[in-house]
Short mmCIF file of C-alpha atoms in Angstrom, two decimals:
data_model
loop_
_atom_site.label_atom_id
_atom_site.label_comp_id
_atom_site.label_asym_id
_atom_site.label_seq_id
_atom_site.Cartn_x
_atom_site.Cartn_y
_atom_site.Cartn_z
CA MET W 224 54.60 -64.28 -123.53
CA GLU W 225 52.45 -62.40 -126.02
CA ASP W 226 50.62 -59.33 -124.86
CA LYS W 227 47.29 -60.06 -126.55
CA LEU W 228 45.01 -62.40 -124.64
CA ASN W 229 43.63 -65.20 -126.83
CA ILE W 230 41.34 -67.40 -124.75
CA PHE W 231 40.34 -69.46 -127.80
CA SER W 232 43.84 -70.85 -128.16
CA PHE W 233 44.69 -74.29 -126.76
CA THR W 234 48.47 -73.98 -126.70
CA GLY W 235 50.94 -72.87 -124.05
CA LYS W 236 49.42 -71.00 -121.12
CA TYR W 237 45.93 -71.18 -122.63
CA ARG W 238 46.10 -74.97 -122.63
CA ILE W 239 46.85 -74.84 -118.90
CA LEU W 240 43.99 -72.37 -118.38
CA HIS W 241 41.44 -74.56 -120.13
CA LEU W 242 42.60 -77.80 -118.51
CA THR W 243 42.56 -76.13 -115.09
CA TRP W 244 39.17 -74.43 -115.30
CA PHE W 245 37.68 -77.73 -116.37
CA ALA W 246 39.28 -79.45 -113.35
CA PHE W 247 37.59 -76.82 -111.20
CA PHE W 248 34.34 -77.37 -113.15
CA MET W 249 34.39 -81.10 -112.38
CA SER W 250 35.14 -80.51 -108.70
CA PHE W 251 32.08 -78.23 -108.46
CA VAL W 252 29.82 -80.68 -110.27
CA VAL W 253 30.68 -83.26 -107.61
CA TRP W 254 30.66 -80.85 -104.66
CA LEU W 255 27.61 -78.68 -105.42
CA GLY W 256 25.56 -81.35 -107.15
CA LEU W 257 23.92 -81.81 -103.76
CA GLY W 258 21.79 -78.66 -104.24
CA PRO W 259 19.80 -79.75 -107.30
CA MET W 260 19.71 -83.33 -106.00
CA MET W 261 18.28 -82.33 -102.63
CA PRO W 262 14.58 -82.38 -103.65
CA PHE W 263 15.13 -85.93 -104.98
CA ILE W 264 17.06 -87.07 -101.90
CA LYS W 265 14.52 -85.47 -99.58
CA GLU W 266 11.63 -87.28 -101.28
CA ALA W 267 13.40 -90.66 -101.63
CA LEU W 268 14.53 -90.80 -98.00
CA ALA W 269 11.59 -88.89 -96.48
CA LEU W 270 13.86 -86.27 -94.94
CA THR W 271 12.48 -83.36 -92.96
CA ASP W 272 13.12 -79.76 -94.03
CA GLN W 273 15.59 -79.41 -91.16
CA GLN W 274 17.52 -82.54 -92.13
CA ALA W 275 17.79 -81.32 -95.72
CA LYS W 276 19.09 -77.93 -94.59
CA VAL W 277 21.65 -79.57 -92.29
CA LEU W 278 23.01 -81.61 -95.20
CA LEU W 279 23.47 -78.41 -97.21
CA ILE W 280 25.40 -76.84 -94.32
CA LEU W 281 27.54 -79.96 -93.83
CA ASN W 282 28.43 -79.84 -97.51
CA VAL W 283 30.51 -76.71 -96.93
CA GLY W 284 31.69 -77.32 -93.33
CA LEU W 285 35.00 -79.08 -94.04
CA THR W 286 35.72 -76.72 -96.91
CA ILE W 287 36.74 -74.04 -94.41
CA PRO W 288 39.80 -75.76 -92.87
CA ALA W 289 40.45 -77.70 -96.10
CA ARG W 290 41.08 -74.51 -98.07
CA ILE W 291 43.62 -73.35 -95.48
CA VAL W 292 45.45 -76.69 -95.51
CA VAL W 293 45.29 -77.09 -99.29
CA GLY W 294 46.61 -73.52 -99.69
CA MET W 295 49.69 -74.46 -97.68
CA LEU W 296 50.15 -77.75 -99.52
CA VAL W 297 49.85 -76.23 -102.98
CA ASP W 298 52.54 -73.65 -102.17
CA LYS W 299 54.78 -76.52 -101.03
CA LEU W 300 53.91 -79.37 -103.44
CA GLY W 301 52.59 -77.59 -106.50
CA PRO W 302 49.13 -77.47 -108.11
CA LYS W 303 49.56 -80.45 -110.47
CA ILE W 304 49.56 -83.19 -107.82
CA MET W 305 47.12 -81.35 -105.58
CA PHE W 306 44.30 -80.89 -108.11
CA SER W 307 44.57 -84.46 -109.36
CA SER W 308 44.48 -85.81 -105.81
CA ILE W 309 41.41 -83.75 -104.88
CA LEU W 310 39.46 -84.90 -107.94
CA ILE W 311 40.28 -88.57 -107.43
CA LEU W 312 39.80 -88.74 -103.67
CA GLY W 313 36.78 -86.43 -103.79
CA GLY W 314 35.15 -88.56 -106.46
CA LEU W 315 35.58 -91.69 -104.35
CA ILE W 316 34.03 -90.02 -101.29
CA SER W 317 31.12 -88.74 -103.39
CA ILE W 318 30.44 -92.25 -104.70
CA ALA W 319 30.41 -93.52 -101.12
CA PHE W 320 27.94 -90.76 -100.18
CA SER W 321 25.57 -91.70 -102.99
CA TRP W 322 25.18 -95.24 -101.68
CA MET W 323 24.74 -94.55 -97.98
CA GLN W 324 21.44 -95.80 -96.54
CA SER W 325 20.85 -93.92 -93.26
CA TYR W 326 20.65 -90.18 -92.71
CA GLU W 327 23.56 -90.32 -90.24
CA GLN W 328 25.74 -92.01 -92.86
CA LEU W 329 24.72 -89.46 -95.48
CA ALA W 330 25.56 -86.60 -93.12
CA LEU W 331 29.01 -87.99 -92.27
CA MET W 332 30.01 -88.63 -95.88
CA ARG W 333 28.70 -85.25 -96.98
CA PHE W 334 30.84 -83.60 -94.32
CA PHE W 335 33.91 -85.42 -95.64
CA ALA W 336 33.00 -84.44 -99.20
CA GLY W 337 33.30 -80.78 -98.24
CA PHE W 338 37.06 -80.85 -98.84
CA ILE W 339 36.38 -81.09 -102.61
CA GLY W 340 35.59 -77.39 -102.53
CA ALA W 341 39.24 -76.70 -101.69
CA GLY W 342 40.21 -77.54 -105.27
CA PHE W 343 39.45 -73.94 -106.22
CA VAL W 344 42.53 -72.73 -104.30
CA VAL W 345 44.84 -74.96 -106.32
CA GLY W 346 43.91 -73.44 -109.66
CA ILE W 347 44.49 -69.89 -108.40
CA ARG W 348 48.17 -70.72 -107.87
CA MET W 349 48.41 -72.58 -111.21
CA ILE W 350 46.96 -69.68 -113.23
CA SER W 351 49.13 -67.11 -111.42
CA GLU W 352 52.23 -69.07 -112.47
CA TRP W 353 51.31 -69.09 -116.15
CA PHE W 354 49.84 -65.62 -116.77
CA PRO W 355 51.47 -62.19 -116.35
CA ALA W 356 50.03 -59.77 -113.80
CA LYS W 357 48.43 -57.53 -116.43
CA GLN W 358 46.35 -60.50 -117.65
CA THR W 359 45.82 -62.27 -114.34
CA GLY W 360 42.45 -60.66 -113.62
CA THR W 361 40.95 -61.89 -116.87
CA ALA W 362 42.62 -65.31 -116.65
CA GLN W 363 41.61 -65.83 -113.01
CA GLY W 364 38.10 -64.66 -113.87
CA ILE W 365 37.81 -67.21 -116.67
CA TYR W 366 39.21 -69.93 -114.41
CA GLY W 367 36.86 -69.06 -111.56
CA GLY W 368 33.80 -68.22 -113.66
CA TRP W 369 33.90 -71.13 -116.07
CA GLY W 370 34.88 -73.48 -113.28
CA ASN W 371 32.09 -72.22 -111.04
CA PHE W 372 29.77 -73.06 -113.90
CA GLY W 373 30.14 -76.62 -112.63
CA SER W 374 27.34 -75.87 -110.19
CA ALA W 375 25.11 -74.85 -113.12
CA GLY W 376 26.26 -77.92 -115.03
CA ALA W 377 25.10 -80.03 -112.11
CA MET W 378 21.74 -78.25 -111.98
CA PHE W 379 21.14 -78.65 -115.72
CA THR W 380 22.14 -82.32 -115.97
CA LEU W 381 21.89 -84.25 -112.70
CA PRO W 382 18.12 -83.81 -112.16
CA PHE W 383 17.47 -85.16 -115.67
CA VAL W 384 19.85 -88.06 -115.17
CA ALA W 385 18.17 -88.87 -111.85
CA ALA W 386 14.68 -88.61 -113.35
CA SER W 387 15.61 -90.72 -116.38
CA PHE W 388 16.16 -93.78 -114.19
CA GLY W 389 12.56 -93.54 -113.03
CA ASP W 390 13.01 -94.88 -109.51
CA VAL W 391 13.89 -93.64 -106.04
CA ASP W 392 17.58 -94.47 -106.55
CA GLY W 393 17.92 -92.22 -109.59
CA TRP W 394 19.77 -89.59 -107.55
CA ARG W 395 22.32 -92.24 -106.51
CA TYR W 396 23.09 -93.14 -110.13
CA ALA W 397 23.37 -89.48 -111.13
CA ILE W 398 25.89 -88.60 -108.41
CA THR W 399 27.89 -91.79 -109.05
CA ILE W 400 28.21 -91.05 -112.77
CA ALA W 401 29.41 -87.50 -112.10
CA SER W 402 31.92 -88.76 -109.52
CA VAL W 403 33.40 -91.36 -111.87
CA LEU W 404 33.91 -88.67 -114.52
CA ALA W 405 35.73 -86.51 -111.95
CA ILE W 406 38.08 -89.38 -111.06
CA VAL W 407 38.89 -90.01 -114.72
CA TYR W 408 39.60 -86.32 -115.31
CA GLY W 409 41.87 -86.22 -112.26
CA VAL W 410 44.11 -88.76 -113.96
CA ILE W 411 43.97 -86.89 -117.29
CA TYR W 412 44.89 -83.60 -115.59
CA TYR W 413 47.97 -85.04 -113.88
CA PHE W 414 49.51 -86.21 -117.14
CA ASN W 415 48.80 -83.05 -119.11
CA VAL W 416 49.95 -80.07 -117.02
CA SER W 417 53.09 -78.71 -115.36
CA ASN W 418 53.36 -76.34 -112.39
CA THR W 419 55.21 -73.56 -114.24
CA PRO W 420 56.27 -72.62 -117.76
CA LYS W 421 59.61 -74.11 -118.78
CA GLY W 422 62.48 -72.23 -117.13
CA SER W 423 60.30 -70.42 -114.56
CA THR W 424 60.91 -70.59 -110.81
CA TYR W 425 58.21 -71.97 -108.52
CA PHE W 426 58.56 -69.78 -105.43
CA LYS W 427 57.86 -71.53 -102.13
CA PRO W 428 57.40 -70.14 -98.60
CA LYS W 429 60.53 -70.15 -96.48
CA LYS W 430 58.60 -71.94 -93.71
CA SER W 431 55.41 -73.96 -93.73
CA GLY W 432 52.52 -74.42 -91.30
CA ALA W 433 51.33 -70.79 -91.22
CA MET W 434 51.36 -67.70 -93.40
CA GLU W 435 54.40 -65.45 -93.28
CA VAL W 436 53.72 -61.83 -92.30
CA THR W 437 56.14 -58.91 -92.26
CA SER W 438 55.29 -56.76 -89.23
CA LEU W 439 53.99 -57.06 -85.66
CA GLY W 440 50.78 -55.27 -86.56
CA ASP W 441 50.19 -57.70 -89.41
CA LEU W 442 50.85 -60.61 -87.05
CA ILE W 443 48.12 -59.39 -84.69
CA LEU W 444 45.70 -58.86 -87.59
CA TYR W 445 46.50 -62.34 -88.95
CA ILE W 446 45.61 -63.90 -85.60
CA MET W 447 42.40 -61.87 -85.37
CA MET W 448 41.38 -62.91 -88.88
CA SER W 449 41.83 -66.57 -88.01
CA ILE W 450 39.15 -66.37 -85.32
CA PRO W 451 36.07 -66.06 -87.63
CA LEU W 452 36.98 -69.36 -89.32
CA TYR W 453 36.84 -71.17 -85.97
CA LEU W 454 33.63 -69.37 -85.11
CA ALA W 455 32.10 -70.62 -88.37
CA LEU W 456 33.02 -74.20 -87.42
CA ALA W 457 31.64 -73.64 -83.93
CA LEU W 458 28.42 -72.32 -85.52
CA LEU W 459 28.18 -75.48 -87.59
CA THR W 460 28.68 -77.58 -84.45
CA TRP W 461 25.94 -75.66 -82.65
CA LYS W 462 23.64 -76.23 -85.60
CA LEU W 463 24.14 -80.00 -85.19
CA SER W 464 23.88 -79.98 -81.40
CA PRO W 465 20.85 -81.01 -79.28
CA ALA W 466 19.94 -77.32 -79.07
CA LYS W 467 19.09 -77.34 -82.81
CA ALA W 468 19.21 -80.36 -85.15
CA GLY W 469 20.02 -82.92 -82.46
CA MET W 470 22.38 -84.86 -84.72
CA ILE W 471 25.18 -85.04 -82.16
CA SER W 472 25.08 -85.43 -78.38
CA SER W 473 25.86 -82.75 -75.82
CA GLU W 474 29.10 -84.55 -74.97
CA THR W 475 30.18 -84.58 -78.61
CA THR W 476 29.24 -80.93 -78.99
CA TRP W 477 31.44 -79.86 -76.11
CA LEU W 478 34.24 -82.14 -77.30
CA VAL W 479 34.21 -80.44 -80.69
CA TYR W 480 34.28 -77.01 -79.02
CA LEU W 481 37.31 -78.08 -76.97
CA VAL W 482 39.05 -79.46 -80.05
CA LEU W 483 38.49 -76.17 -81.88
CA VAL W 484 40.00 -74.23 -78.98
CA ALA W 485 42.98 -76.63 -78.81
CA VAL W 486 43.59 -76.41 -82.56
CA PHE W 487 43.40 -72.62 -82.42
CA ILE W 488 46.02 -72.56 -79.65
CA LEU W 489 48.25 -74.87 -81.68
CA GLN W 490 47.81 -72.58 -84.67
CA LEU W 491 48.88 -69.59 -82.57
CA VAL W 492 52.05 -71.47 -81.61
CA LYS W 493 52.72 -72.30 -85.26
CA ILE W 494 52.06 -68.74 -86.38
CA TRP W 495 54.60 -67.47 -83.87
CA HIS W 496 57.12 -70.16 -84.83
CA VAL W 497 56.91 -69.19 -88.50
CA ASN W 498 56.98 -65.43 -87.92
CA ALA W 499 59.14 -64.89 -84.81
CA GLU W 500 62.26 -64.33 -86.90
CA PHE W 501 60.53 -61.77 -89.13
CA ILE W 502 59.21 -59.85 -86.11
CA LYS W 503 62.58 -59.77 -84.33
CA ASN W 504 64.51 -58.94 -87.50
CA PRO W 505 62.34 -56.63 -89.61
CA VAL W 506 61.83 -57.55 -93.25
CA PRO W 507 63.31 -55.10 -95.80
CA GLU W 508 60.67 -52.68 -97.05
CA GLN W 509 60.90 -53.94 -100.63
CA SER W 510 59.94 -57.46 -99.52
CA ARG W 511 56.99 -56.49 -97.30
CA TYR W 512 53.30 -56.82 -97.99
CA HIS W 513 50.38 -55.45 -95.97
CA PHE W 514 48.17 -58.10 -94.42
CA LYS W 515 45.24 -55.68 -94.31
CA GLN W 516 44.93 -56.36 -98.05
CA VAL W 517 44.39 -60.04 -97.30
CA ALA W 518 41.95 -59.26 -94.49
CA ILE W 519 39.73 -57.05 -96.65
CA LEU W 520 39.74 -59.60 -99.47
CA ASP W 521 38.75 -62.23 -96.88
CA TRP W 522 35.63 -60.27 -95.96
CA ALA W 523 34.92 -59.40 -99.58
CA TYR W 524 35.00 -63.03 -100.70
CA MET W 525 32.89 -64.05 -97.73
CA ALA W 526 30.22 -61.72 -99.09
CA THR W 527 30.60 -62.60 -102.79
CA PHE W 528 31.28 -66.32 -102.95
CA GLY W 529 29.61 -66.99 -99.61
CA THR W 530 26.48 -65.41 -101.06
CA GLU W 531 26.78 -67.34 -104.32
CA LEU W 532 27.26 -70.70 -102.62
CA ALA W 533 24.41 -70.15 -100.16
CA VAL W 534 21.99 -68.88 -102.80
CA VAL W 535 22.84 -71.73 -105.20
CA SER W 536 22.22 -74.20 -102.38
CA ILE W 537 18.79 -72.86 -101.39
CA LEU W 538 17.39 -71.42 -104.61
CA ALA W 539 15.66 -74.58 -105.91
CA MET W 540 14.04 -75.18 -102.51
CA PHE W 541 13.10 -71.48 -102.29
CA TYR W 542 11.22 -71.65 -105.60
CA VAL W 543 9.48 -74.87 -104.54
CA ASP W 544 8.60 -73.72 -101.01
CA TRP W 545 7.47 -70.16 -101.75
CA PHE W 546 6.15 -70.39 -105.31
CA GLU W 547 5.15 -74.08 -105.45
CA LEU W 548 7.05 -74.77 -108.68
CA PRO W 549 7.71 -78.36 -109.87
CA LYS W 550 11.11 -79.69 -108.75
CA ILE W 551 12.70 -79.84 -112.21
CA THR W 552 11.38 -76.38 -113.14
CA ALA W 553 12.78 -75.00 -109.89
CA ALA W 554 16.15 -76.66 -110.56
CA LEU W 555 16.29 -75.15 -114.06
CA LEU W 556 15.42 -71.65 -112.83
CA ALA W 557 17.95 -71.97 -110.01
CA GLY W 558 20.52 -73.08 -112.58
CA VAL W 559 20.34 -69.66 -114.24
CA TYR W 560 22.06 -68.14 -111.19
CA PRO W 561 25.37 -70.04 -111.52
CA PHE W 562 25.06 -70.00 -115.32
CA ILE W 563 25.98 -66.32 -115.37
CA ASN W 564 29.40 -67.28 -114.00
CA LEU W 565 30.32 -67.87 -117.64
CA PHE W 566 30.55 -64.12 -118.20
CA ALA W 567 30.09 -62.34 -114.83
CA ARG W 568 33.20 -63.59 -113.04
CA PRO W 569 35.52 -63.25 -116.08
CA GLY W 570 33.94 -59.85 -116.63
CA GLY W 571 34.83 -58.79 -113.09
CA GLY W 572 38.43 -59.88 -113.64
CA TRP W 573 38.66 -58.20 -117.04
CA ILE W 574 37.24 -54.93 -115.73
CA SER W 575 39.72 -55.08 -112.84
CA ASP W 576 42.59 -55.33 -115.34
CA LYS W 577 41.21 -52.31 -117.18
CA ILE W 578 40.05 -49.82 -114.53
CA GLY W 579 41.62 -51.10 -111.30
CA ARG W 580 40.86 -53.64 -108.59
CA LYS W 581 39.52 -51.31 -105.93
CA LEU W 582 37.09 -49.40 -108.18
CA THR W 583 35.75 -52.66 -109.63
CA LEU W 584 35.12 -54.05 -106.15
CA MET W 585 33.32 -50.86 -105.10
CA ILE W 586 30.99 -51.07 -108.11
CA ALA W 587 30.35 -54.78 -107.52
CA PHE W 588 29.51 -54.35 -103.85
CA ALA W 589 27.20 -51.42 -104.50
CA GLY W 590 25.30 -53.72 -106.88
CA ILE W 591 25.23 -56.65 -104.44
CA ALA W 592 23.92 -54.46 -101.64
CA THR W 593 21.17 -52.93 -103.77
CA SER W 594 20.00 -56.22 -105.30
CA PHE W 595 19.73 -58.16 -102.07
CA LEU W 596 18.27 -55.34 -100.02
CA VAL W 597 15.45 -55.24 -102.56
CA LEU W 598 15.10 -59.05 -102.44
CA GLY W 599 14.88 -58.69 -98.68
CA ASN W 600 11.45 -57.16 -99.22
CA VAL W 601 10.08 -60.01 -101.34
CA ASP W 602 6.48 -61.05 -100.63
CA LYS W 603 5.58 -64.58 -101.76
CA ASP W 604 1.90 -63.70 -102.03
CA THR W 605 2.19 -60.64 -104.25
CA TRP W 606 5.56 -60.77 -106.03
CA SER W 607 5.80 -62.28 -109.50
CA ILE W 608 8.22 -65.20 -109.84
CA SER W 609 9.70 -63.49 -112.91
CA TRP W 610 10.64 -60.45 -110.80
CA VAL W 611 12.24 -62.64 -108.15
CA VAL W 612 14.24 -64.62 -110.72
CA GLY W 613 15.35 -61.36 -112.36
CA LEU W 614 16.55 -59.90 -109.06
CA THR W 615 18.46 -63.06 -108.13
CA ILE W 616 20.15 -62.95 -111.54
CA LEU W 617 21.09 -59.29 -111.04
CA GLY W 618 22.46 -60.02 -107.58
CA GLY W 619 24.33 -63.00 -109.03
CA ILE W 620 25.96 -60.87 -111.73
CA PHE W 621 27.32 -58.41 -109.18
CA SER W 622 28.39 -61.05 -106.63
CA GLN W 623 30.16 -63.17 -109.23
CA ALA W 624 31.83 -60.14 -110.82
CA GLY W 625 32.94 -59.23 -107.31
CA SER W 626 34.47 -62.69 -106.87
CA GLY W 627 36.36 -62.18 -110.11
CA ALA W 628 37.65 -58.83 -108.87
CA VAL W 629 38.77 -60.34 -105.54
CA PHE W 630 40.90 -62.98 -107.23
CA ALA W 631 42.20 -60.51 -109.77
CA MET W 632 44.00 -59.03 -106.76
CA VAL W 633 44.91 -62.10 -104.69
CA PRO W 634 47.91 -63.19 -106.85
CA LEU W 635 49.34 -59.66 -106.78
CA ILE W 636 49.97 -59.50 -103.03
CA GLN W 637 52.90 -61.93 -102.53
CA ARG W 638 53.77 -64.58 -105.14
CA ARG W 639 55.27 -67.25 -102.86
CA LEU W 640 52.21 -67.06 -100.59
CA THR W 641 49.58 -67.09 -103.35
CA GLY W 642 48.26 -70.50 -102.37
CA GLN W 643 47.98 -69.62 -98.69
CA ILE W 644 46.39 -66.24 -99.38
CA ALA W 645 43.95 -67.85 -101.81
CA GLY W 646 43.30 -70.55 -99.23
CA MET W 647 42.45 -68.07 -96.50
CA VAL W 648 40.32 -65.91 -98.79
CA GLY W 649 38.61 -69.04 -100.10
CA ALA W 650 38.02 -70.31 -96.57
CA PHE W 651 36.21 -67.07 -95.73
CA GLY W 652 34.02 -67.67 -98.78
CA ALA W 653 33.09 -71.09 -97.41
CA ALA W 654 32.63 -69.64 -93.90
CA GLY W 655 30.30 -67.05 -95.39
CA SER W 656 28.19 -69.78 -96.94
CA VAL W 657 28.02 -71.59 -93.57
CA MET W 658 26.92 -68.38 -91.90
CA PHE W 659 24.32 -67.54 -94.56
CA LEU W 660 22.99 -71.11 -94.75
CA THR W 661 22.71 -71.27 -90.97
CA VAL W 662 20.77 -68.02 -90.97
CA ASN W 663 18.58 -69.44 -93.75
CA SER W 664 17.72 -72.40 -91.51
CA LEU W 665 16.59 -70.02 -88.74
CA VAL W 666 14.67 -67.31 -90.63
CA GLU W 667 12.41 -66.79 -93.63
CA TYR W 668 13.90 -66.40 -97.09
CA ASP W 669 13.28 -62.64 -97.27
CA GLU W 670 15.23 -62.12 -94.02
CA PHE W 671 18.03 -64.28 -95.44
CA PHE W 672 18.30 -61.98 -98.48
CA MET W 673 18.20 -58.90 -96.28
CA LEU W 674 21.19 -60.12 -94.24
CA ILE W 675 23.23 -60.55 -97.42
CA GLY W 676 22.46 -56.95 -98.38
CA ILE W 677 23.50 -55.61 -94.98
CA VAL W 678 26.79 -57.56 -95.04
CA ALA W 679 27.52 -56.22 -98.54
CA VAL W 680 27.08 -52.63 -97.34
CA SER W 681 29.52 -53.25 -94.47
CA VAL W 682 32.18 -54.72 -96.76
CA LEU W 683 31.75 -51.86 -99.23
CA VAL W 684 32.69 -49.43 -96.46
CA LEU W 685 35.86 -51.46 -95.67
CA ILE W 686 36.88 -51.45 -99.33
CA MET W 687 36.34 -47.73 -99.71
CA LEU W 688 38.29 -46.80 -96.57
CA PHE W 689 41.12 -49.32 -96.31
CA LEU W 690 41.82 -51.27 -99.52
CA ASP W 691 44.85 -50.20 -101.59
CA GLU W 692 45.59 -50.88 -105.25
CA PRO W 693 48.50 -53.33 -105.75
CA LYS W 694 51.92 -51.74 -106.14
CA ASN W 695 53.76 -51.64 -109.48
CA GLN W 696 55.97 -54.58 -108.53
CA MET W 697 56.66 -57.23 -105.91
CA THR W 698 59.98 -58.84 -104.97
CA GLU W 699 60.88 -62.44 -104.26
CA VAL W 700 64.20 -63.77 -102.98
CA LEU W 701 65.63 -66.95 -104.50
CA ASP W 702 67.35 -69.60 -102.38
CA ASP W 703 70.77 -68.24 -103.36
CA GLY W 704 69.83 -64.75 -102.15
CA THR W 705 69.14 -63.31 -105.58
CA VAL W 706 66.33 -60.73 -105.57
CA LYS W 707 63.83 -61.10 -108.41
CA ILE W 708 61.47 -58.28 -109.37
CA ILE W 709 58.00 -59.29 -110.54
CA LYS W 710 56.21 -56.52 -112.45
CA LEU W 711 52.51 -55.98 -111.75
CA ASN W 712 51.62 -53.78 -114.71
#
């Protein structure tokens, strides 16, 4: 493969890059189109503020376990079939959501639609197969940034489509049209990509059902890092319980808690089953990886993408509620935030390739912390809307560049586990959005921004103290026992 990156080409690996980022783009249009549509849905169905906020939380709830499961499946089945399946099935569920009549039906279908957000994980593995390590930061940044622009695409188009129909069902037509386009593209994607370049090996985990680790300490850390994902789901359940939104009964609430505990126990059994052999018979040093790298990237993505997803979801309502802007104006201003994904996330990946992953993450998190700590002091009575929009844009640049830097590093940890690592990191991003959106439903907007700033400071400390730059190479063992060296520079 040539050394010079040419993103304007549409041949070879660049063709795969462009087809894949657009698949991600379409998945985000369908998934995050709920944000800009929420003012329309709220007005058409006479929803309360609390009901609207619950729908936004439900939209990301299933994304947490879905990214873990999809990460395992993509390592086993390959990204081609997985991305196509997510677009087609997700589009069908989104169409069903758009024609539900009761709030309960809307809530249920929106929860199911959350799995669409797992499509992001699939593309991470696809891009890592086609681009060399020295270009992976830029390529992953383009994939993630241009694909994430799907949320801006939804904000810039769906409100106008909904308004153009001129009746209360305009939002239904807008979401249906977007969903049909996603289904069509899912078919196109399947017939135009392959999992690897011709002659390349698609490395798969030796066992499936849990991530492989290479030491007892890493096994303990892996188990500990699984707990926050269950806590995020428990938080979502609490939010829907009689104690808060009252959407589910006390009996159902406790049943869900019990199911979460049971699933966690089953996961512990599976983790041990997959890793018992590696713990009893230590893995050769050259084949090891340090799970602390995964853990820190988990927390980092929780703060970067979790912030982005939460802010995108609430920004239009924030401008309407605090500054009394018209709905379409608020949607357009909110659309600026994800718009910067076009350059911020690729920029974070490109800078990572140039100056290093750790340093880039430190710079990004210093910017996130500063921006949102300042936003945490916003006063709706005295602050200018232009200042608030400017600060959200600045915070968005740093958070999206940070996301690019995170996934510049993810594919460099262990090739055969790229899908599972991306799935876990991605799940923490979704869990972060659940946490931030839940906080948003309990506090004022300025307190919501302040929490983001405090979390960013905490993650910055972790990065500074414990994150290591990727090594110069990683090793993978083929089925016949042959050791293959994969260079990382």
